[in-house]
mmCIF file of C-alpha atoms and ligand atoms in Angstrom:
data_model
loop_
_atom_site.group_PDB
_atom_site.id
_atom_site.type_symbol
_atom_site.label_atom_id
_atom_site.label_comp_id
_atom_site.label_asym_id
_atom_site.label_seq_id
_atom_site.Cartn_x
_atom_site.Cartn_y
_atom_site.Cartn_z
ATOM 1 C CA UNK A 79 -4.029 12.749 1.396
ATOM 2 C CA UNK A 80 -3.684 9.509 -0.672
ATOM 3 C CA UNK A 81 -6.861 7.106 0.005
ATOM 4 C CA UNK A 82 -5.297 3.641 0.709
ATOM 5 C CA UNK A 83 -6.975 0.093 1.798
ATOM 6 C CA UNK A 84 -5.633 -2.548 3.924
ATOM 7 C CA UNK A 85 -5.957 -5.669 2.642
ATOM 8 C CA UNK A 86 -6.510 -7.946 5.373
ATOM 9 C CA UNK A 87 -8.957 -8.260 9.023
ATOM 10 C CA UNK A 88 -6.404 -10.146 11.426
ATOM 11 C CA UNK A 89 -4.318 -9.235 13.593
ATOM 12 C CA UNK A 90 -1.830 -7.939 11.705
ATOM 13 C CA UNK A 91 -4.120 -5.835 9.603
ATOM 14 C CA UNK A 92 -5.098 -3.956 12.858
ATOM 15 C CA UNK A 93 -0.989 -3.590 13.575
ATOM 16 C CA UNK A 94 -0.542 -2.088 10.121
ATOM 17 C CA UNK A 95 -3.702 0.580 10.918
ATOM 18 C CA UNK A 96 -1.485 1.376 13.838
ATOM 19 C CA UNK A 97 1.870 2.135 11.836
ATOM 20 C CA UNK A 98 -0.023 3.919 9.384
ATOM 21 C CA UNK A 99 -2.026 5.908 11.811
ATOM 22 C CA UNK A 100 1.689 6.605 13.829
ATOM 23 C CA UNK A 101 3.620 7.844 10.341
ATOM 24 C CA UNK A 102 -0.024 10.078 10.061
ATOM 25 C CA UNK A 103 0.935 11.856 13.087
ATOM 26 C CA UNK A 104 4.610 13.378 11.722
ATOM 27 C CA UNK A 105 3.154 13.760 8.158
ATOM 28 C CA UNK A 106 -0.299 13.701 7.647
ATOM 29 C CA UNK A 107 0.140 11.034 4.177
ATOM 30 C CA UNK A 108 -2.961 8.174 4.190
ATOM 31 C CA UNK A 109 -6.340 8.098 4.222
ATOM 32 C CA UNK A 110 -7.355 4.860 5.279
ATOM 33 C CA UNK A 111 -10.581 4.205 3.490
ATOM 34 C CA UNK A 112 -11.040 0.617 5.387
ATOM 35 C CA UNK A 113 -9.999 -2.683 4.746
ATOM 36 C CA UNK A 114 -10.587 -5.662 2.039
ATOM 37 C CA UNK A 115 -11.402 -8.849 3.661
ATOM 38 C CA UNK A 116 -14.096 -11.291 3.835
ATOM 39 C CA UNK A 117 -16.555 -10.343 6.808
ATOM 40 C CA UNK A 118 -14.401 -11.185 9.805
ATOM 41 C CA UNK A 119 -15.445 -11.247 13.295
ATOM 42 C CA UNK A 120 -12.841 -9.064 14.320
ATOM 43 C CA UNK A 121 -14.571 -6.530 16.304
ATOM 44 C CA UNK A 122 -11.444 -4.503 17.045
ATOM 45 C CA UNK A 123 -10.924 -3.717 13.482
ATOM 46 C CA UNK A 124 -10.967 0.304 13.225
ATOM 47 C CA UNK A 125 -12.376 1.073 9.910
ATOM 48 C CA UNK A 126 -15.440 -0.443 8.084
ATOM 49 C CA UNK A 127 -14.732 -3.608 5.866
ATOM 50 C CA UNK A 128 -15.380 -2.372 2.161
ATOM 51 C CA UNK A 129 -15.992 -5.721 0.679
ATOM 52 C CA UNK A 130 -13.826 -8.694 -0.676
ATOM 53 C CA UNK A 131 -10.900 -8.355 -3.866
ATOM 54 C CA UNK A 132 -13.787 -7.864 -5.933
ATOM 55 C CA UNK A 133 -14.124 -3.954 -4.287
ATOM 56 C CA UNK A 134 -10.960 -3.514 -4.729
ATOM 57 C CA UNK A 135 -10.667 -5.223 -8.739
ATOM 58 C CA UNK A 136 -13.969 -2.647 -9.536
ATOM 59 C CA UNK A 137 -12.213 0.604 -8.090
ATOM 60 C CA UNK A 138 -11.339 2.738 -11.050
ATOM 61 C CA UNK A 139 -9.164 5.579 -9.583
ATOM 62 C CA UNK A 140 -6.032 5.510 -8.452
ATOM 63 C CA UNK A 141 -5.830 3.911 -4.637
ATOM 64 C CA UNK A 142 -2.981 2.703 -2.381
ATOM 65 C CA UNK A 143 -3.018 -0.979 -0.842
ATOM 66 C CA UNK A 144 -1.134 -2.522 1.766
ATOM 67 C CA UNK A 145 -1.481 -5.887 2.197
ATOM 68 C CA UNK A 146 -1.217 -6.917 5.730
ATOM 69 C CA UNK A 147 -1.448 -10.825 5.013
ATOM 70 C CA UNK A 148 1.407 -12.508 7.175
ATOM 71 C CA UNK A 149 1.670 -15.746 5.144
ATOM 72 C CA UNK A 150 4.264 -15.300 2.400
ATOM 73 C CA UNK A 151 2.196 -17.360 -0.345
ATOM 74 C CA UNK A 152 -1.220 -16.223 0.716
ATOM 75 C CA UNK A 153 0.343 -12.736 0.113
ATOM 76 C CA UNK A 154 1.643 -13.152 -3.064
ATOM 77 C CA UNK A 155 -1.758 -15.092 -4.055
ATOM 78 C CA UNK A 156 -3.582 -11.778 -3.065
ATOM 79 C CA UNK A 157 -1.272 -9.194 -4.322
ATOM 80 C CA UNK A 158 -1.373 -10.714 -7.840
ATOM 81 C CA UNK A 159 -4.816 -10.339 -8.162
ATOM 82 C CA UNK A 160 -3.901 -6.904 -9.245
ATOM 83 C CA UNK A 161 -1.117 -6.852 -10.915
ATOM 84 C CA UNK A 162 -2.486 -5.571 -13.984
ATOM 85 C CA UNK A 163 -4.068 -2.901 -12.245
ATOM 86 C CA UNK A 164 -2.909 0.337 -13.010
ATOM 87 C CA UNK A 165 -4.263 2.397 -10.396
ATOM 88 C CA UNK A 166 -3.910 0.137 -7.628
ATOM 89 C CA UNK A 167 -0.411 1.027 -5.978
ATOM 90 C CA UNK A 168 1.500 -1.003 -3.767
ATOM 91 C CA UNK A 169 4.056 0.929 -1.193
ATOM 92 C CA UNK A 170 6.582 0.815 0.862
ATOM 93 C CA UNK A 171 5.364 1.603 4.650
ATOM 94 C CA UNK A 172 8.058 2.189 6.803
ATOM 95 C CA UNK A 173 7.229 2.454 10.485
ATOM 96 C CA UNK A 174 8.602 6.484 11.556
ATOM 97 C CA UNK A 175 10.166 3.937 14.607
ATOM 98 C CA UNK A 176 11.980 1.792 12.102
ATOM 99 C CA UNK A 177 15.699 2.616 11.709
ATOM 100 C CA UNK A 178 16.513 2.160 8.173
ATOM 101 C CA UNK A 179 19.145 3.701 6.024
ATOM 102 C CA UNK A 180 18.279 5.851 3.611
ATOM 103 C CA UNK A 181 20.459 3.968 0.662
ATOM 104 C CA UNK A 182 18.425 0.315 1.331
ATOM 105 C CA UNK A 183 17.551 -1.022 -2.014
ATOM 106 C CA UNK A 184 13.613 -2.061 -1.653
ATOM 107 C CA UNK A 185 11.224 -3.274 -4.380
ATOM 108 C CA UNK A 186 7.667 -2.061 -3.792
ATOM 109 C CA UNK A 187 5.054 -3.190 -0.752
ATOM 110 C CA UNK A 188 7.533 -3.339 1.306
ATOM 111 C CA UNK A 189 6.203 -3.632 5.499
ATOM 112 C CA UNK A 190 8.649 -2.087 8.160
ATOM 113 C CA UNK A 191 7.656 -2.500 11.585
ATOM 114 C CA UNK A 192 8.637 -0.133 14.178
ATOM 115 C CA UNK A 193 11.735 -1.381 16.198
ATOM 116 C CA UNK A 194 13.432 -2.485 13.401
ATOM 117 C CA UNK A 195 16.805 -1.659 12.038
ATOM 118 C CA UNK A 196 17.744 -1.950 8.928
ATOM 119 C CA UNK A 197 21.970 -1.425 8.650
ATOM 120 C CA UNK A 198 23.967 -0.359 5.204
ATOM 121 C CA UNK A 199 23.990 -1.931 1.950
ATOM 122 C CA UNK A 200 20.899 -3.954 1.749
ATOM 123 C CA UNK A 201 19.088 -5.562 -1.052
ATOM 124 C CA UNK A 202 15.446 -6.533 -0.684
ATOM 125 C CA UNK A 203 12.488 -7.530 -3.374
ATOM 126 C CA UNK A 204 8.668 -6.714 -3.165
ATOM 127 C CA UNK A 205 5.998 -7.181 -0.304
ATOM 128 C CA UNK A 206 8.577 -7.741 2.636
ATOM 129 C CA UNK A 207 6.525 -7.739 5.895
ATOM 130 C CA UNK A 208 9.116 -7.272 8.493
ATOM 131 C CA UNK A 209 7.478 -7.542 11.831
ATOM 132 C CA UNK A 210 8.747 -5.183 14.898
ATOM 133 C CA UNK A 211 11.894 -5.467 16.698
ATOM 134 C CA UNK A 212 14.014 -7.312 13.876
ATOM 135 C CA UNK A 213 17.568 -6.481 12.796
ATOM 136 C CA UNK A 214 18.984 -6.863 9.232
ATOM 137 C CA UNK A 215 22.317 -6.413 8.593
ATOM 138 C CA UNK A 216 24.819 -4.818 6.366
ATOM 139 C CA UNK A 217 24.899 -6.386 3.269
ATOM 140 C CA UNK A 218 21.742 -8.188 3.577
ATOM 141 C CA UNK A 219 19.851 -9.751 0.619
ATOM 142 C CA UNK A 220 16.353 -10.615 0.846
ATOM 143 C CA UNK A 221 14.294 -12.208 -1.578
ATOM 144 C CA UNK A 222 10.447 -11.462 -2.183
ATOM 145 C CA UNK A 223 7.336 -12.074 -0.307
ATOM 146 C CA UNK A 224 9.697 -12.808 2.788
ATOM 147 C CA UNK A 225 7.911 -12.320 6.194
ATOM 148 C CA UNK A 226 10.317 -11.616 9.298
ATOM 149 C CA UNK A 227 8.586 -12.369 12.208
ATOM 150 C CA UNK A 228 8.994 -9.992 15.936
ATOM 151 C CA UNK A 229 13.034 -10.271 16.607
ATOM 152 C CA UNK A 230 14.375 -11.634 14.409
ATOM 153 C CA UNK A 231 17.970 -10.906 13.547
ATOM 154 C CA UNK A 232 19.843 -11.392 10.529
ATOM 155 C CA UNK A 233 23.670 -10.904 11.044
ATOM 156 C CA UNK A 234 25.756 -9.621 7.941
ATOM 157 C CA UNK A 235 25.730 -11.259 4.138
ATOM 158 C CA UNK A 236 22.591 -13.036 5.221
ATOM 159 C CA UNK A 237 20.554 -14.129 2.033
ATOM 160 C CA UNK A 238 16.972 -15.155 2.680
ATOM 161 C CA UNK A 239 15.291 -16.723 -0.521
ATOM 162 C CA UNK A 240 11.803 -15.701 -1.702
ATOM 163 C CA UNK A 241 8.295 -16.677 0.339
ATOM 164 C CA UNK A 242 10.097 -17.645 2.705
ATOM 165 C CA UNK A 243 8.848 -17.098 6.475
ATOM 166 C CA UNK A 244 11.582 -16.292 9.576
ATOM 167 C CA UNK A 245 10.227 -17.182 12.838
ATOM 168 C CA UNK A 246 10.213 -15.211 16.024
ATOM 169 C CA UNK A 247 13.344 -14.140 17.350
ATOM 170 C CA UNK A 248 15.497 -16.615 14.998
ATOM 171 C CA UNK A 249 19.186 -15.812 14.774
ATOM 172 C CA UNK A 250 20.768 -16.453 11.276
ATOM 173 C CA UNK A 251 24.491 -16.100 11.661
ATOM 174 C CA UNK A 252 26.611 -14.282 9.234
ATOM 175 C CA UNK A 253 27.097 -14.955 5.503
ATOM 176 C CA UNK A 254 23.911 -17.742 5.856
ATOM 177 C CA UNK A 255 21.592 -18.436 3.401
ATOM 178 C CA UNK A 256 18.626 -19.459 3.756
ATOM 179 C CA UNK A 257 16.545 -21.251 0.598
ATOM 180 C CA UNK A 258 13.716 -20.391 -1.087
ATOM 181 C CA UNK A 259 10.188 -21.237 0.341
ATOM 182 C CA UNK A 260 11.658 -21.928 3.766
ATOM 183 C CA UNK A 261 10.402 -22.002 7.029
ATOM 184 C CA UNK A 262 12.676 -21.143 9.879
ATOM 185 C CA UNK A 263 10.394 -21.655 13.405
ATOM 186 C CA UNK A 264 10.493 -19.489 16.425
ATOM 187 C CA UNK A 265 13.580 -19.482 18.009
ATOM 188 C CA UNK A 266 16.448 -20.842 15.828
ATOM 189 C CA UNK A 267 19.549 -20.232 15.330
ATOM 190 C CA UNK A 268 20.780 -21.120 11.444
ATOM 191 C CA UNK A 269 24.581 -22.136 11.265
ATOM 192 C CA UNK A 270 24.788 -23.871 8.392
ATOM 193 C CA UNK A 271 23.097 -22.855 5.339
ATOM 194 C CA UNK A 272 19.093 -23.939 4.474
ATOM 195 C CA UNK A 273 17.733 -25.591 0.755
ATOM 196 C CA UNK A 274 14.976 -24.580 -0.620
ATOM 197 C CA UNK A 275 11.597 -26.024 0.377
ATOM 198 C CA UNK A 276 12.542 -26.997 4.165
ATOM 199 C CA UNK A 277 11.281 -26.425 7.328
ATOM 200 C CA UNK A 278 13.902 -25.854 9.957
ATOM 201 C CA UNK A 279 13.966 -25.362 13.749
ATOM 202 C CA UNK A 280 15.833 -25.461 17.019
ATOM 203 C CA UNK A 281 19.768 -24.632 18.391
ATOM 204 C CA UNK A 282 21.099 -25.021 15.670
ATOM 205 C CA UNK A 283 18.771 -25.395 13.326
ATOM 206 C CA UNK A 284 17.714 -28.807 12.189
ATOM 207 C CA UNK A 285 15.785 -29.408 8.353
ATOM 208 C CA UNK A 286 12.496 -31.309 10.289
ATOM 209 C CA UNK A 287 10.884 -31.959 6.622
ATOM 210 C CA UNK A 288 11.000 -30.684 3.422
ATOM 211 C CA UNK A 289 7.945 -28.561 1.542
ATOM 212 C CA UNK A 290 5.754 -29.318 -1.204
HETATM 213 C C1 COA B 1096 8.323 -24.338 12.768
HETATM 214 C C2 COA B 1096 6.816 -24.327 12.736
HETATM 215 C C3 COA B 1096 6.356 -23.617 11.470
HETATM 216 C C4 COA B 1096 6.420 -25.800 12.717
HETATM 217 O O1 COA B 1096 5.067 -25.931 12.534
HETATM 218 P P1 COA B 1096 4.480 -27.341 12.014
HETATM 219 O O2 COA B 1096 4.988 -27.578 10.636
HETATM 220 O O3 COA B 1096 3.014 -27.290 12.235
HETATM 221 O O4 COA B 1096 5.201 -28.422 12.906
HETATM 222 P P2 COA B 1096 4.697 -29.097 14.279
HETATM 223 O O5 COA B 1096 4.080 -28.091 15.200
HETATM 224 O O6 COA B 1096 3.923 -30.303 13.908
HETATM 225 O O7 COA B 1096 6.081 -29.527 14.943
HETATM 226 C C5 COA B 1096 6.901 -30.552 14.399
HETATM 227 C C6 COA B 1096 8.004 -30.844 15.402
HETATM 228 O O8 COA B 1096 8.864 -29.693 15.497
HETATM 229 C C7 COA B 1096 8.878 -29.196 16.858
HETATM 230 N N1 COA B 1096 8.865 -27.739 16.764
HETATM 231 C C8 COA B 1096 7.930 -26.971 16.182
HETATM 232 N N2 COA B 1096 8.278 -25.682 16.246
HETATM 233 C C9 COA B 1096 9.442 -25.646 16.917
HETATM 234 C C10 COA B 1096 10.293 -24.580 17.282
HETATM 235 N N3 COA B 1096 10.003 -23.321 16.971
HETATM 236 N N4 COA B 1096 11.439 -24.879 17.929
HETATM 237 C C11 COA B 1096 11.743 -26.156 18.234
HETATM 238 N N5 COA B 1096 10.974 -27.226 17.898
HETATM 239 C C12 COA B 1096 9.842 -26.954 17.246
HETATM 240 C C13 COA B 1096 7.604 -29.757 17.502
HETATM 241 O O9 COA B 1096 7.756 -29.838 18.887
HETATM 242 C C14 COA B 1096 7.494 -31.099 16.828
HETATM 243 O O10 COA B 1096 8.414 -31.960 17.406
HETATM 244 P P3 COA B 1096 8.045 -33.520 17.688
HETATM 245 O O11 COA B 1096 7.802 -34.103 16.306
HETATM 246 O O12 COA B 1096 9.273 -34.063 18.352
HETATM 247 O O13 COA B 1096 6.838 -33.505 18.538
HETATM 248 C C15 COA B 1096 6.186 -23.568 13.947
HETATM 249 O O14 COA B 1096 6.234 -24.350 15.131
HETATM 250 C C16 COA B 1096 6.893 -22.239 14.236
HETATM 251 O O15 COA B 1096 7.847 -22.126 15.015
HETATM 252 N N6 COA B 1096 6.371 -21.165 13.559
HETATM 253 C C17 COA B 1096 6.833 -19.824 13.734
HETATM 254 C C18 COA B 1096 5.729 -19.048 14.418
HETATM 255 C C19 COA B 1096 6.032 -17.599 14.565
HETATM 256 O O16 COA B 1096 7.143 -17.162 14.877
HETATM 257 N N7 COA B 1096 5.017 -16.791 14.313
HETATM 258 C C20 COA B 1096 5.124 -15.354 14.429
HETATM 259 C C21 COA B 1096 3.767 -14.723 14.229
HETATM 260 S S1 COA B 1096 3.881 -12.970 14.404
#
């Protein structure tokens, strides 16, 4: 078995125990060692909290981390805190109840959710966290550090731009694109395509301001 950490005491850190611990069951792959996070009151939290990055920055053989961070730029913050570590490997976790076909184009620490399909010809970068339940569709591209929150659907020749954040159950209609460093909120349905740097919400989706 490969020991691996999850970076991470929320919510979603317990969620991505749970995948982990589901893939275990059809092949027996991860060792979950614990998690790196400050101390967190989180009593529901599984396995012991090893310490902060610094536990993870001192570890000298090779180990497997999944960050489970659902912000896009707090996630890249953390993630490239090791970059130039070695033996600290990044990858892709794909729920056993995801539906994903076997040609998608992924870069590495990749999140799949179960409930999610992912359809043919896709293109997407590093540290995706797609939540459950979301669809992406053929010919998809997806930037990196995008987080897809529960249900949400992306129709056909969808681009989504990098650290950018799709809300719950938002519906981006086919051949959109949506910027870079977006924010989409829960519910929306994107018509018309999104800058960079916005924040966008409601039917259809309206820019409500634009990010620093
Ligand atoms: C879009 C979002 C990021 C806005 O957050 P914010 O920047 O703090 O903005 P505010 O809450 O101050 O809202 C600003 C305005 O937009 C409206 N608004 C916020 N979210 C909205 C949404 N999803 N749909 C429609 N209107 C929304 C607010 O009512 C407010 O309107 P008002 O100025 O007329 O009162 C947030 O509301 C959202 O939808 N986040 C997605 C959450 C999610 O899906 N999480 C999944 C976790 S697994």
């Amino acid at each position: 078995m490969k020991n691996l950490v999850i970076i991470g005491g929320s919510g979603f850190a317990r969620e991505l125990t749970w995948l982990i611990e589901e893939n275990n069951k059809e092949c027996l792959e991860w060792n979950i060692l614990g998690y790196i996070s400050e101390p967190v009151v989180d009593t529901k939290l599984k396995y012991p909290i090893l310490g902060d990055d610094n536990w993870l920055l001192n570890y000298e053989q090779t180990i497997y981390a999944a960050c489970g961070v659902g912000n896009p730029y707090l996630r890249k913050k953390i993630t490239e805190k090791f970059k130039d570590k070695k033996n600290i490997i990044f990858p892709n976790l794909i729920s056993k109840c995801a539906t994903v076909n076997k040609d998608t184009k992924f870069g590495k620490g990749c999140i799949v959710c179960a409930g999610t399909v992912i359809n043919v010809d896709v293109e997407i970068g590093d540290f995706l966290l797609c939540n459950m339940s979301c669809v992406v569709s053929h010919d998809d591209i997806i930037g990196d550090y995008v987080t897809l929150d529960p249900n949400s659907n992306l129709l056909g020749f969808v681009t989504v731009g990098s650290y950018t954040e799709i809300g719950t159950g938002v519906q981006i209609l086919p051949g959109k694109s949506v910027g870079n460093s977006v924010v989409v909120g829960a519910g929306a349905v994107v018509n018309k395509n999104l800058p960079d740097n916005c924040t966008a919400v409601g039917v259809p989706a309206k820019i409500i301001k634009y990010n620093k």
